[in-house]
Amino acid sequence: MMYSTAPSRAKRIVKNGDILVSTVRTYLKAIAPVSHSENGYIASTGFAVIRSRNDVCSDYLKYALLSNYFINLVESESTGISYPAINASELVTFNIALGPFKEQQVIANFLDNATCKIDTLIQKQQN
């Protein structure tokens, strides 16, 4: 949705490179990178919008947040039984391993290439 037409509860502007992390029903593992080039898109308050700092490669951050380590941490820190949730303010306190920026780029590029190869193999098998 565009900001101008969004309901008042959904006014978190997202940018290319951001990562959306669902803060409700966390067992669904709903984590998605934002990969669009247009501005003005928004996210519901049911999502934390995670944006990398200048010293963190956004592609590296994407893989770190998609890792089992982070997902398990989110699930373990969620509260509630039938509708588990976590506060966005808690998410940003979690530690992830960060090396030098160049190293983050190398890791992210490697994972991008490996993921592309896997996706191609899956597509070939499905065809």
Short mmCIF file of C-alpha atoms in Angstrom, two decimals:
data_model
loop_
_atom_site.label_atom_id
_atom_site.label_comp_id
_atom_site.label_asym_id
_atom_site.label_seq_id
_atom_site.Cartn_x
_atom_site.Cartn_y
_atom_site.Cartn_z
CA MET A 1 0.00 0.00 0.00
CA MET A 2 1.02 3.53 -0.54
CA TYR A 3 1.29 5.82 2.48
CA SER A 4 -1.41 8.18 1.24
CA THR A 5 -4.08 5.45 1.13
CA ALA A 6 -3.02 3.46 4.20
CA PRO A 7 -5.13 3.16 7.34
CA SER A 8 -3.81 5.09 10.35
CA ARG A 9 -2.53 1.91 12.03
CA ALA A 10 -0.23 1.15 9.09
CA LYS A 11 2.11 4.08 8.74
CA ARG A 12 5.59 2.57 8.85
CA ILE A 13 7.40 3.60 5.69
CA VAL A 14 9.65 0.91 4.20
CA LYS A 15 12.62 1.34 1.88
CA ASN A 16 14.59 -0.91 -0.41
CA GLY A 17 16.92 -3.02 1.74
CA ASP A 18 14.68 -3.02 4.84
CA ILE A 19 13.65 -6.33 6.38
CA LEU A 20 10.12 -6.89 7.67
CA VAL A 21 9.80 -9.13 10.71
CA SER A 22 6.35 -10.18 11.85
CA THR A 23 5.83 -9.39 15.51
CA VAL A 24 2.65 -11.47 15.80
CA ARG A 25 2.20 -15.22 15.38
CA THR A 26 5.97 -15.47 15.30
CA TYR A 27 5.84 -19.26 14.84
CA LEU A 28 4.97 -18.53 11.18
CA LYS A 29 8.55 -17.26 10.70
CA ALA A 30 7.34 -14.35 8.56
CA ILE A 31 10.51 -12.46 7.69
CA ALA A 32 10.89 -10.79 4.31
CA PRO A 33 13.36 -8.43 2.70
CA VAL A 34 11.96 -5.36 0.98
CA SER A 35 13.23 -5.33 -2.58
CA HIS A 36 11.53 -2.58 -4.52
CA SER A 37 12.85 0.61 -5.92
CA GLU A 38 9.78 2.80 -5.42
CA ASN A 39 9.27 4.96 -2.36
CA GLY A 40 6.17 5.42 -0.27
CA TYR A 41 5.26 1.84 0.59
CA ILE A 42 4.19 1.15 4.14
CA ALA A 43 3.95 -1.80 6.54
CA SER A 44 1.37 -2.64 9.17
CA THR A 45 2.18 -2.26 12.83
CA GLY A 46 2.20 -6.07 12.95
CA PHE A 47 5.68 -5.88 11.43
CA ALA A 48 8.94 -4.48 12.69
CA VAL A 49 10.82 -2.60 9.98
CA ILE A 50 14.51 -3.39 10.42
CA ARG A 51 16.90 -1.04 8.62
CA SER A 52 20.64 -1.58 8.55
CA ARG A 53 23.06 0.99 9.86
CA ASN A 54 25.76 2.43 7.58
CA ASP A 55 28.28 -0.12 8.88
CA VAL A 56 25.99 -3.10 8.16
CA CYS A 57 25.42 -4.53 4.70
CA SER A 58 21.65 -4.84 4.22
CA ASP A 59 22.01 -8.09 2.24
CA TYR A 60 24.05 -9.58 5.08
CA LEU A 61 21.46 -8.41 7.60
CA LYS A 62 18.75 -10.09 5.52
CA TYR A 63 20.50 -13.46 5.80
CA ALA A 64 21.24 -12.95 9.50
CA LEU A 65 17.55 -12.31 10.20
CA LEU A 66 16.49 -15.30 8.09
CA SER A 67 18.86 -17.57 10.02
CA ASN A 68 17.58 -20.27 12.36
CA TYR A 69 19.47 -18.53 15.18
CA PHE A 70 17.46 -15.32 14.85
CA ILE A 71 14.14 -17.05 14.14
CA ASN A 72 14.54 -19.30 17.18
CA LEU A 73 15.44 -16.28 19.31
CA VAL A 74 12.30 -14.45 18.16
CA GLU A 75 10.14 -17.47 18.90
CA SER A 76 11.69 -18.08 22.31
CA GLU A 77 11.22 -14.45 23.37
CA SER A 78 7.61 -14.23 22.15
CA THR A 79 4.83 -14.18 24.73
CA GLY A 80 1.37 -15.67 24.53
CA ILE A 81 0.14 -19.14 23.65
CA SER A 82 -2.59 -18.87 21.03
CA TYR A 83 -1.30 -15.62 19.50
CA PRO A 84 2.40 -15.31 20.40
CA ALA A 85 3.89 -11.88 19.82
CA ILE A 86 7.02 -9.87 20.45
CA ASN A 87 7.58 -6.13 20.74
CA ALA A 88 9.60 -4.53 17.97
CA SER A 89 11.63 -2.78 20.67
CA GLU A 90 12.77 -6.23 21.87
CA LEU A 91 13.86 -7.32 18.39
CA VAL A 92 16.38 -4.55 18.07
CA THR A 93 18.12 -5.63 21.28
CA PHE A 94 19.08 -9.04 19.85
CA ASN A 95 22.75 -9.48 18.98
CA ILE A 96 23.91 -10.85 15.65
CA ALA A 97 27.46 -11.56 14.56
CA LEU A 98 28.98 -8.76 12.50
CA GLY A 99 32.35 -8.79 10.85
CA PRO A 100 33.92 -5.98 8.85
CA PHE A 101 31.63 -4.47 6.19
CA LYS A 102 33.65 -5.96 3.30
CA GLU A 103 33.38 -9.42 4.89
CA GLN A 104 29.62 -8.98 5.25
CA GLN A 105 29.42 -8.17 1.52
CA VAL A 106 31.45 -11.26 0.61
CA ILE A 107 29.22 -13.50 2.74
CA ALA A 108 26.02 -11.97 1.33
CA ASN A 109 27.28 -12.32 -2.26
CA PHE A 110 28.21 -15.96 -1.65
CA LEU A 111 24.76 -16.69 -0.19
CA ASP A 112 23.05 -14.83 -3.05
CA ASN A 113 24.94 -16.95 -5.60
CA ALA A 114 24.31 -20.20 -3.73
CA THR A 115 20.61 -19.37 -3.36
CA CYS A 116 20.37 -18.57 -7.07
CA LYS A 117 21.92 -21.93 -7.97
CA ILE A 118 19.56 -23.78 -5.64
CA ASP A 119 16.55 -21.91 -7.03
CA THR A 120 17.63 -22.79 -10.59
CA LEU A 121 17.97 -26.49 -9.68
CA ILE A 122 14.55 -26.48 -8.02
CA GLN A 123 13.02 -24.85 -11.10
CA LYS A 124 14.62 -27.46 -13.38
CA GLN A 125 13.26 -30.28 -11.22
CA GLN A 126 9.79 -28.76 -11.20
CA ASN A 127 9.84 -28.36 -14.99
#
